[in-house]
Amino acid sequence: MERNFEKPKDIKRISDVIWEIPPSYKKGMLVPARIYATKKLLDEMDAGVFNQVTNVACLPGIQKYSFCMPDGHWGYGFPIGGVAAFDSETGIISPGGIGFDINCGMRLITTNLTFKEVKPKMRELVDTMFKLVPSGVGSKGFVEIERGGFKELIEEGSKWCVRKGYGWKDDIERTEGYGRIDWADQTKVSEKAITRGMNQLGTLGSGNHYLEIQVAHAHNISDFETAKKFGIHTEDQAVIMVHCGSRGFGHQIGTDYLRIFEGTMKKYGIEVYDRELACAPFQSKEGQDYYKAMACAANMAFANRQVILHRIREGFSKVFKTDAEKLEMNLVYDVAHNIAKLEEHIVDGEKKKLVVHRKGSTRSFPPNHPELSKLYRETGQPVIVGGSMETGSYLLVGTQKAMDETFGSTCHGSGRTMSRAQAKREVRGEQLQKDMEKRGIYVKANSMSGLAEEAGMAYKDINEVIESVHQAGISKKVCALRPYGNIKG
Amino acid sequence: MHKYKILEKIAIADIAFEAYGKDYNELFENSAQAIFEMAVDIKTLKNKIKKEISLEAETIENLLYDFLSEILFLKDAEQLIFLKCRVKIEKKVNKKILLKAEFFGDLINPETQKLENDIKAITMHMFRIENFKEGYKATVVVDI
């Protein structure tokens, strides 16, 4: 099939923050593509996004629209920021719609400490965390685990961690899907994937992954009532945010199944524009095997972030010489932003079971959704959006409008806008570290070039991204979170 | 002829490159070199360990995909990183293509090595091997 890298000329304005590309744009499009973004963000999007979001619109069984969120950018297969739902009977599942870092996600933890209390200890906190949570190339975690134990863990997720003493009981309730995807089946995972990932529990990885100490300043709170229900109740309260995924285990599962799917496309008569969109019918043996293996990787990621939370509690407890319970280090929520899930949605007035792919997109479920724990039934689901280490992050809340329009999905981060090579040419890691310290952000990184690649200028303006989803109503602002201490993988 | 070139305007959160070789052996070696040099400043890495692997695949492109993926597997499973490699590719009778490779490097040690990107995976996005005037060219996008 031919490539089309042209920016579409006939993008239709649906509202100030919704743009539509009609099926006439590309041969084979089954549905239109919709991009959620302000005009400014739309104009700045690279041509790769338009190409990829319309490639996805050609995949069998796609429902309503192929979506891209405002943080969207050129990825591989799906665009980053891509959301697509497929009919569970006639549609497909694609590893390229999830990413190799299966269940890469965000975790937000509160404390009862204020900015005044953490500020003088910021260096000590960051240095302590840097030791307790390994990061960077090939890092190993502290949890000693046998092969058999790891096989249990990938079917149990966060529940395994709590059972082994790496967490509090109510952490489970504060995790998407209760920290465990129950269709996980370890027999669908290669021994190679287990060998690759079993020593990495409790590690951050590198790239854009981080652990950050942030503050919810009172002037940055937009919705005090919801913030309070999420555990942000004190002026200038310190919180901790974690961004990481399923490490080498998930990466290997993605790699294994991409190769399997490549070999089966012909059998099912599926053609795609990009080899990374290799897919199989959801109901086929290959499709089901991947779905079950992917769930194992998702469980590993929940467990990974759970073990990291345990280490964060240990670190704070050590620095402040008191129990984590007394510091009220509660999990606000843990969200997945690279995943596919079988969910119920309304299409043309009818309830349907769909395979919703979110690649760089966060679930944004509304109040009273049956899949939410009773803790958040009234408010709606907390949505954690990780920004760059210089500009800050956001806590949002899920809405009915997201259910009605985007299969219960919203943005996931601020979205990259500059290549890694260009960022390294424009910024030196050592200088950036010093400049950030002058601005009150203490950052510790494994790699100075890696730090330069993650400079704030390499990302879109997060406020503009949040404005897009807030204005569209697919999630609502609760508060902005300002970074003060950062560990970069 | 350069060993490889980083392509900047593709998949901006990740890293794309083109590698070149007069034959498949050199093409594979130079593609691997791009991966080695993304993970570590090879000047800081000692040549202390030799690792041998053999692989087979149905097509030359799939063989390259599996070969580069194997480097990432060894990084996580055995904590090995490399500074160079030697590759020998031969056709087998049953139409599968066989590869033997020797990797040279060391165990990961953040104290002595300048480590950089922890590459997650080799993607199939734009992945291809083409003929060009001086031999072969591979296009690869890696997930960072």
XYZ file of C-alpha atoms in Angstrom:
633
model
C 0.000 0.000 0.000
C 1.163 3.537 -0.710
C 2.169 6.052 1.890
C 0.497 9.382 2.314
C 2.413 11.926 4.352
C 0.435 14.965 3.243
C -1.219 17.095 5.897
C -4.926 16.840 4.965
C -6.354 19.940 3.318
C -9.974 19.158 4.063
C -9.955 18.942 7.849
C -13.437 19.830 9.045
C -13.932 21.923 12.177
C -16.491 20.228 14.449
C -15.861 22.617 17.374
C -13.003 24.803 18.642
C -11.278 21.646 19.906
C -12.510 18.840 17.612
C -11.321 18.337 14.009
C -12.412 15.666 11.554
C -10.666 14.030 8.586
C -13.241 12.397 6.265
C -12.896 8.822 4.930
C -12.303 10.261 1.438
C -8.799 11.289 2.625
C -7.364 7.812 2.199
C -8.356 4.635 0.422
C -9.624 2.048 2.862
C -10.750 4.363 5.689
C -13.816 2.761 7.303
C -14.579 5.672 9.646
C -13.539 9.333 9.886
C -10.594 10.351 12.098
C -11.080 12.906 14.854
C -8.390 14.977 16.514
C -9.048 16.682 19.840
C -6.883 19.808 20.024
C -6.969 23.582 20.075
C -6.309 25.170 16.674
C -2.788 26.030 17.842
C -1.964 22.423 18.755
C -3.572 21.121 15.557
C -1.464 23.479 13.426
C 1.680 22.349 15.205
C 1.014 18.614 14.849
C 3.456 16.770 12.627
C 2.202 15.198 9.395
C 2.930 11.737 10.816
C -0.079 12.080 13.148
C -2.543 12.598 10.276
C -1.039 9.690 8.390
C -1.149 7.354 11.371
C -4.594 8.291 12.718
C -6.047 7.656 9.244
C -4.134 4.358 8.888
C -5.868 3.211 12.075
C -9.231 4.219 10.560
C -8.684 1.424 7.987
C -8.402 -1.440 10.505
C -11.212 -4.041 10.436
C -14.060 -3.585 12.900
C -13.222 -0.001 13.931
C -16.163 1.842 15.497
C -17.274 5.479 15.183
C -13.929 7.288 14.791
C -10.168 6.839 14.954
C -9.141 9.378 17.609
C -6.013 11.328 18.409
C -5.704 13.307 21.644
C -4.135 16.813 21.876
C -0.805 15.449 23.145
C -0.637 13.330 19.981
C 2.509 12.972 17.937
C 4.094 10.680 15.377
C 4.664 7.276 16.966
C 4.897 3.814 15.420
C 1.721 2.051 14.212
C -0.902 4.142 16.028
C 0.024 7.752 16.723
C 0.925 8.438 20.345
C -2.340 9.801 21.756
C -4.303 7.319 19.630
C -7.617 5.792 20.709
C -9.557 3.227 18.667
C -12.291 0.744 19.568
C -12.988 -2.421 17.597
C -16.032 -4.673 17.544
C -15.174 -7.641 19.772
C -16.791 -10.114 17.336
C -15.643 -8.795 13.968
C -12.742 -6.518 14.841
C -9.032 -6.865 15.492
C -6.458 -6.439 18.233
C -3.076 -4.874 17.381
C 0.105 -4.677 19.494
C 0.912 -1.494 17.544
C -2.175 0.086 19.132
C -0.834 -0.519 22.613
C 2.907 -0.064 22.312
C 5.797 -2.196 23.510
C 5.653 -0.668 26.975
C 2.382 -2.386 27.832
C 0.571 -0.626 30.698
C 3.007 2.213 30.840
C 1.149 4.408 33.285
C 1.043 6.990 36.057
C 0.727 6.735 39.803
C 0.051 9.645 42.173
C 0.640 9.496 45.930
C -0.306 12.097 48.530
C 1.467 13.038 51.761
C 0.337 15.237 54.642
C 3.535 17.264 54.273
C 3.569 20.817 52.999
C 5.977 22.504 50.615
C 7.594 24.230 53.615
C 8.365 20.843 55.161
C 9.696 19.067 52.061
C 11.653 21.988 50.582
C 14.639 21.846 53.001
C 14.817 18.066 52.561
C 14.380 17.949 48.787
C 17.986 16.985 48.018
C 17.983 14.254 50.659
C 14.614 12.930 49.424
C 15.687 12.799 45.782
C 19.061 11.215 46.634
C 17.322 8.609 48.824
C 14.781 7.755 46.114
C 17.516 7.564 43.510
C 19.111 4.767 45.550
C 15.865 2.984 46.412
C 14.299 3.013 42.952
C 16.871 1.849 40.374
C 16.698 3.438 36.943
C 18.607 3.526 33.663
C 19.980 0.903 31.275
C 19.686 -2.696 32.477
C 18.849 -1.852 36.105
C 17.696 -4.631 38.446
C 15.115 -4.399 41.207
C 15.527 -5.317 44.864
C 12.792 -7.997 44.937
C 14.317 -11.491 44.804
C 11.840 -13.601 42.879
C 11.938 -17.128 41.468
C 10.473 -18.046 38.075
C 7.442 -19.672 39.728
C 6.803 -16.598 41.857
C 7.059 -14.333 38.831
C 4.469 -16.466 37.016
C 2.100 -15.923 39.958
C 2.845 -12.208 39.952
C 1.976 -11.722 36.278
C -1.452 -13.243 36.871
C -2.085 -11.391 40.147
C -0.600 -7.902 39.582
C -0.697 -5.515 42.545
C -2.500 -8.133 44.646
C 0.684 -10.250 44.644
C 2.624 -7.245 45.997
C 0.178 -6.551 48.816
C 0.145 -10.275 49.685
C 3.961 -10.160 49.942
C 3.969 -7.022 52.092
C 4.813 -4.465 49.394
C 1.767 -2.315 49.880
C -1.378 -1.450 51.827
C -4.702 -3.171 51.287
C -6.460 -0.099 49.983
C -3.750 0.518 47.339
C -5.624 -2.125 45.341
C -8.861 -0.158 45.360
C -6.934 2.878 44.221
C -5.598 1.246 41.061
C -7.292 0.986 37.652
C -9.013 -2.404 37.454
C -7.982 -3.094 41.072
C -4.369 -3.611 39.901
C -5.119 -6.949 38.300
C -6.367 -7.958 34.889
C -7.987 -11.290 35.473
C -7.865 -12.677 31.916
C -4.044 -12.839 32.207
C -2.677 -16.286 31.345
C 1.019 -16.905 31.925
C 1.067 -19.882 29.546
C 0.705 -17.383 26.676
C 3.988 -15.682 27.619
C 7.363 -16.858 26.267
C 10.074 -18.083 28.629
C 12.235 -15.424 27.005
C 9.932 -12.645 28.215
C 10.071 -14.032 31.751
C 13.878 -14.278 31.676
C 14.092 -10.721 30.382
C 11.806 -9.138 32.943
C 11.825 -11.123 36.161
C 14.677 -9.186 37.781
C 13.283 -5.758 36.980
C 10.492 -5.423 39.533
C 10.697 -1.994 41.180
C 12.711 -0.261 38.433
C 11.877 2.924 36.527
C 13.574 2.369 33.163
C 14.709 5.389 31.145
C 13.468 7.639 28.328
C 10.602 9.773 29.610
C 10.079 7.726 32.782
C 10.441 9.494 36.105
C 9.688 9.732 39.791
C 8.831 13.254 40.852
C 8.125 15.173 44.047
C 5.530 17.809 43.295
C 3.425 20.369 45.128
C -0.271 21.127 44.724
C -0.163 24.888 45.318
C -3.521 26.306 46.350
C -3.551 28.760 43.422
C -3.234 25.812 41.013
C -6.365 24.028 42.240
C -9.366 24.485 39.952
C -11.834 22.165 41.666
C -11.341 22.210 45.452
C -14.147 19.802 46.215
C -12.876 17.027 43.915
C -9.250 17.693 44.902
C -10.255 17.108 48.520
C -11.994 13.857 47.659
C -8.839 12.758 45.837
C -6.793 13.479 49.008
C -5.450 16.940 48.229
C -6.752 18.908 51.188
C -3.938 21.066 52.562
C -2.504 24.256 51.138
C 0.749 23.579 49.238
C 0.532 19.851 49.860
C 3.423 17.652 48.657
C 2.622 14.710 46.362
C 4.687 12.152 44.465
C 4.172 11.079 40.845
C 5.589 8.004 39.116
C 5.708 7.281 35.378
C 6.850 3.831 34.202
C 5.638 0.544 32.754
C 6.192 -3.186 32.344
C 9.929 -2.951 31.574
C 11.712 -5.638 29.534
C 8.940 -8.149 30.225
C 6.313 -6.116 28.382
C 8.771 -5.066 25.686
C 9.524 -8.728 24.924
C 5.826 -9.706 24.803
C 5.225 -6.871 22.309
C 8.204 -8.034 20.230
C 7.166 -11.724 20.305
C 3.573 -11.085 19.237
C 4.418 -8.512 16.583
C 6.395 -11.279 14.848
C 3.567 -13.792 15.327
C 0.962 -11.380 13.925
C 3.169 -10.551 10.932
C 3.029 -14.195 10.001
C -0.751 -14.541 10.352
C -2.032 -11.436 8.520
C -2.184 -13.286 5.203
C -4.155 -16.121 6.779
C -6.870 -13.685 7.872
C -6.711 -11.599 4.693
C -5.814 -8.371 6.485
C -3.753 -5.670 4.782
C -2.322 -2.677 6.644
C -0.551 0.544 5.689
C 2.261 0.102 8.239
C 3.844 -3.220 9.312
C 3.719 -1.996 12.902
C -0.104 -2.174 12.602
C 0.124 -5.969 12.272
C -3.021 -7.361 13.868
C -5.241 -10.406 14.193
C -8.994 -10.856 14.633
C -9.743 -10.427 18.350
C -11.576 -13.770 18.406
C -8.794 -15.697 16.625
C -6.386 -17.918 18.558
C -3.517 -15.474 17.943
C -5.670 -12.501 18.988
C -6.784 -14.173 22.201
C -3.262 -15.379 23.021
C -1.915 -11.850 22.684
C -4.786 -10.410 24.746
C -3.936 -12.827 27.584
C -0.173 -12.250 27.329
C -0.690 -8.477 27.183
C -2.696 -8.746 30.414
C 0.314 -10.455 32.061
C 2.495 -7.504 31.042
C -0.151 -5.092 32.348
C -0.155 -6.937 35.678
C 3.655 -6.758 35.813
C 3.418 -2.979 35.289
C 0.849 -2.570 38.094
C 3.135 -4.652 40.336
C 6.185 -2.669 39.267
C 4.586 0.634 40.229
C 3.261 -0.946 43.444
C 6.781 -2.036 44.502
C 8.040 1.448 43.624
C 5.322 2.911 45.868
C 6.532 0.647 48.668
C 10.086 1.992 48.205
C 8.838 5.598 48.130
C 7.076 5.025 51.460
C 10.296 3.554 52.887
C 12.307 6.520 51.615
C 9.986 9.207 53.013
C 9.733 7.306 56.264
C 13.530 7.267 56.552
C 14.006 10.944 55.701
C 11.180 12.196 57.969
C 11.896 9.579 60.666
C 8.277 8.560 60.986
C 5.894 5.903 59.602
C 4.506 6.211 56.083
C 1.030 5.771 57.657
C 1.597 8.865 59.799
C 2.713 10.745 56.680
C -0.622 9.672 55.100
C 1.135 8.413 52.006
C -2.026 7.256 50.267
C -2.266 6.297 46.672
C -4.611 8.655 44.815
C -4.799 6.404 41.759
C -2.826 4.393 39.242
C -3.759 4.658 35.571
C -2.656 2.733 32.492
C -2.077 4.723 29.329
C -0.837 1.973 26.945
C -3.389 -0.828 26.953
C -6.312 -2.574 25.220
C -9.392 -3.564 27.220
C -12.737 -5.155 26.550
C -15.288 -2.518 27.578
C -18.971 -1.828 27.135
C -19.846 1.297 25.140
C -22.871 2.643 23.327
C -22.646 2.686 19.529
C -25.652 3.933 17.519
C -27.841 3.644 20.594
C -26.851 0.046 21.306
C -24.644 -1.381 24.048
C -21.649 -3.145 22.499
C -18.563 -4.935 23.749
C -15.539 -3.243 22.228
C -11.787 -3.776 22.340
C -10.657 -0.262 23.254
C -7.010 0.460 22.385
C -5.404 3.377 24.197
C -1.869 4.203 23.136
C -0.759 7.262 25.025
C -4.278 7.899 26.248
C -5.818 7.640 29.716
C -9.133 6.059 30.611
C -11.502 8.813 31.787
C -14.520 7.083 33.336
C -17.411 9.193 34.702
C -19.144 9.201 38.099
C -21.181 6.037 38.770
C -19.317 3.878 36.275
C -19.623 0.270 37.525
C -15.909 -0.422 36.956
C -14.859 2.297 39.410
C -14.232 1.472 43.060
C -16.736 2.951 45.489
C -14.072 5.475 46.535
C -14.515 7.302 43.239
C -18.099 6.419 42.267
C -19.278 9.881 43.227
C -16.428 11.940 41.749
C -15.487 9.991 38.621
C -12.094 8.478 37.946
C -8.908 10.386 38.788
C -6.949 11.009 35.569
C -3.208 11.543 36.034
C -1.454 13.441 33.267
C 2.344 13.564 33.414
C 3.984 16.657 31.975
C 7.638 17.447 31.407
C 10.015 17.688 34.368
C 10.238 21.460 33.958
C 6.661 22.494 33.406
C 4.553 20.289 35.663
C 1.705 17.811 35.543
C -2.064 17.655 36.093
C -4.718 15.797 38.002
C -8.043 15.653 36.140
C -11.312 13.779 36.584
C -13.246 11.537 34.190
C -16.564 12.609 32.626
C -19.714 11.292 30.964
C -18.766 13.266 27.855
C -15.659 11.079 27.478
C -17.945 8.006 27.604
C -20.278 9.537 25.031
C -17.592 10.758 22.644
C -14.169 9.099 23.005
C -14.861 5.636 24.458
C -14.063 7.009 27.924
C -10.621 8.320 26.973
C -8.548 11.490 27.308
C -4.928 12.691 26.978
C -1.956 11.152 28.827
C 0.854 13.691 28.920
C 2.107 16.851 27.330
C 3.315 15.239 24.095
C 6.708 15.554 22.475
C 7.305 18.144 19.826
C 11.079 18.057 19.265
C 13.314 15.123 18.292
C 15.725 13.728 20.868
C 18.721 14.658 18.689
C 17.544 18.257 18.330
C 16.910 18.592 22.074
C 20.470 17.385 22.731
C 21.862 19.949 20.285
C 19.936 22.773 21.928
C 20.428 21.826 25.573
C 23.320 20.385 27.560
C 22.295 18.064 30.389
C 24.733 19.497 32.949
C 23.649 23.086 32.207
C 19.966 22.149 32.316
C 20.457 20.493 35.699
C 22.063 23.697 37.072
C 19.419 25.967 35.544
C 16.616 23.861 36.950
C 18.201 23.925 40.394
C 18.266 27.720 40.254
C 14.546 27.589 39.511
C 14.026 25.364 42.539
C 13.834 21.950 40.813
C 16.430 19.448 41.991
C 16.913 16.729 39.370
C 19.093 13.654 39.480
C 19.598 11.595 36.322
C 21.474 8.516 35.209
C 22.429 10.041 31.923
C 23.113 13.721 31.189
C 22.279 13.296 27.500
C 19.057 11.544 28.534
C 18.281 14.541 30.745
C 18.808 16.968 27.854
C 16.430 14.903 25.708
C 13.684 15.430 28.297
C 14.026 19.235 28.549
C 10.719 21.086 28.858
C 11.248 22.799 25.490
C 11.068 19.378 23.754
C 7.401 19.123 24.793
C 4.149 20.836 23.893
C 2.679 23.384 26.290
C 0.860 21.172 28.808
C -1.573 23.958 29.710
C -2.739 24.073 26.088
C -3.137 20.259 26.061
C -5.202 20.339 29.250
C -7.228 23.265 27.964
C -8.143 21.155 24.909
C -9.512 18.196 26.886
C -11.149 20.434 29.510
C -12.880 22.528 26.881
C -13.952 19.403 24.991
C -15.262 18.077 28.301
C -13.608 14.640 27.982
C -12.045 15.233 31.402
C -12.111 18.186 33.794
C -9.287 20.047 35.512
C -8.813 19.354 39.217
C -5.350 20.760 39.840
C -1.950 21.453 38.328
C 1.067 19.984 40.094
C 4.414 21.758 40.156
C 7.679 19.751 40.147
C 10.412 20.357 42.746
C 12.408 17.114 42.814
C 12.874 14.683 39.941
C 14.547 11.361 39.305
C 15.081 10.724 35.618
C 15.639 7.247 34.352
C 30.249 4.932 3.328
C 28.968 5.772 6.825
C 28.004 2.900 9.125
C 24.661 4.509 9.970
C 22.828 7.820 10.120
C 20.207 9.000 12.650
C 16.983 10.185 10.953
C 15.614 13.057 12.970
C 12.170 13.850 11.695
C 10.623 10.420 12.142
C 8.701 9.217 15.215
C 10.035 12.095 17.305
C 9.788 10.498 20.756
C 11.784 7.531 19.508
C 14.957 7.160 17.436
C 15.055 6.249 13.743
C 18.181 5.372 11.785
C 19.426 4.149 8.453
C 22.294 1.670 8.398
C 24.368 0.724 5.377
C 26.494 -2.229 4.264
C 28.152 -3.544 1.134
C 26.643 -6.942 1.955
C 24.162 -8.346 4.487
C 26.911 -9.155 7.005
C 28.089 -5.563 7.079
C 24.524 -4.221 7.034
C 23.666 -6.271 10.122
C 26.908 -5.282 11.887
C 26.323 -1.592 11.214
C 22.662 -1.781 12.293
C 23.808 -3.399 15.556
C 26.451 -0.684 15.917
C 23.692 1.968 15.875
C 21.929 0.122 18.710
C 25.177 -0.284 20.737
C 25.981 3.409 20.439
C 22.477 4.488 21.502
C 22.810 2.510 24.727
C 26.311 3.555 25.815
C 29.237 5.784 24.955
C 31.321 2.875 23.585
C 34.572 4.670 24.438
C 33.741 3.971 28.093
C 33.079 0.272 27.505
C 35.738 -2.460 27.786
C 35.942 -5.482 25.487
C 35.903 -8.190 28.168
C 33.123 -10.609 27.255
C 32.368 -12.404 24.000
C 28.798 -13.624 23.456
C 27.856 -15.895 20.575
C 24.346 -16.310 19.194
C 22.708 -18.049 16.263
C 19.295 -17.285 14.769
C 17.207 -18.258 11.786
C 14.287 -16.633 10.007
C 12.258 -16.906 6.823
C 13.164 -13.518 5.379
C 16.198 -11.265 5.615
C 14.085 -8.446 7.129
C 12.695 -10.709 9.843
C 16.211 -11.959 10.526
C 17.395 -8.369 11.062
C 14.411 -7.683 13.322
C 15.133 -10.765 15.453
C 18.875 -10.034 15.505
C 18.448 -6.449 16.778
C 15.761 -7.573 19.265
C 18.241 -10.148 20.628
C 20.654 -7.343 21.598
C 17.903 -5.794 23.737
C 17.072 -9.169 25.275
C 20.726 -9.696 26.307
C 20.834 -6.224 27.890
C 17.984 -7.048 30.280
C 18.385 -10.815 30.721
C 22.164 -10.980 31.064
C 23.091 -7.309 31.725
C 25.339 -7.320 28.657
C 26.165 -4.330 26.469
C 28.437 -4.319 23.480
C 30.819 -2.165 21.494
C 31.143 -4.229 18.319
C 30.053 -7.457 16.650
C 30.836 -9.840 13.814
C 28.026 -11.340 11.740
C 27.944 -14.231 9.284
C 24.748 -14.880 7.324
C 24.251 -17.950 5.150
C 21.373 -19.528 3.243
C 20.235 -22.866 4.553
C 18.860 -25.713 2.520
C 15.323 -25.539 3.930
C 14.977 -21.907 2.709
C 15.474 -20.433 6.163
C 18.294 -17.958 6.521
C 20.793 -18.679 9.251
C 22.820 -16.110 11.178
C 25.769 -16.535 13.499
C 27.055 -13.550 15.439
C 29.717 -12.744 17.996
C 29.166 -9.758 20.266
C 32.017 -8.110 22.176
C 31.440 -6.035 25.295
C 30.998 -6.162 29.055
C 28.522 -6.404 31.890
C 26.582 -3.189 32.520
C 28.311 -1.029 35.129
C 26.981 2.506 35.658
C 30.081 3.339 37.741
C 32.509 3.010 34.841
C 30.327 3.302 31.729
C 28.511 6.312 30.330
C 25.089 4.744 29.800
C 22.493 6.477 27.649
C 19.226 5.096 26.231
C 17.493 2.016 27.612
C 15.932 0.952 24.304
C 12.583 -0.790 24.753
C 12.104 -2.488 21.404
C 12.724 -2.569 17.678
C 9.550 -1.468 15.923
C 8.231 -2.553 12.510
C 7.322 1.044 11.663
C 9.004 1.792 8.295
C 11.233 -1.241 8.884
C 12.842 -2.370 5.636
C 15.990 -3.432 3.802
C 16.568 -1.949 0.346
C 19.212 -2.168 -2.336
C 21.160 0.994 -2.999
C 24.139 1.774 -5.165
C 26.791 0.738 -2.647
C 25.006 -2.346 -1.353
C 22.132 -2.470 1.133
C 20.339 0.028 3.335
C 18.146 -0.738 6.395
C 15.616 1.663 7.973
C 14.872 1.044 11.634
C 12.798 2.890 14.260
C 13.469 1.936 17.879
C 11.119 2.552 20.795
C 12.809 4.617 23.525
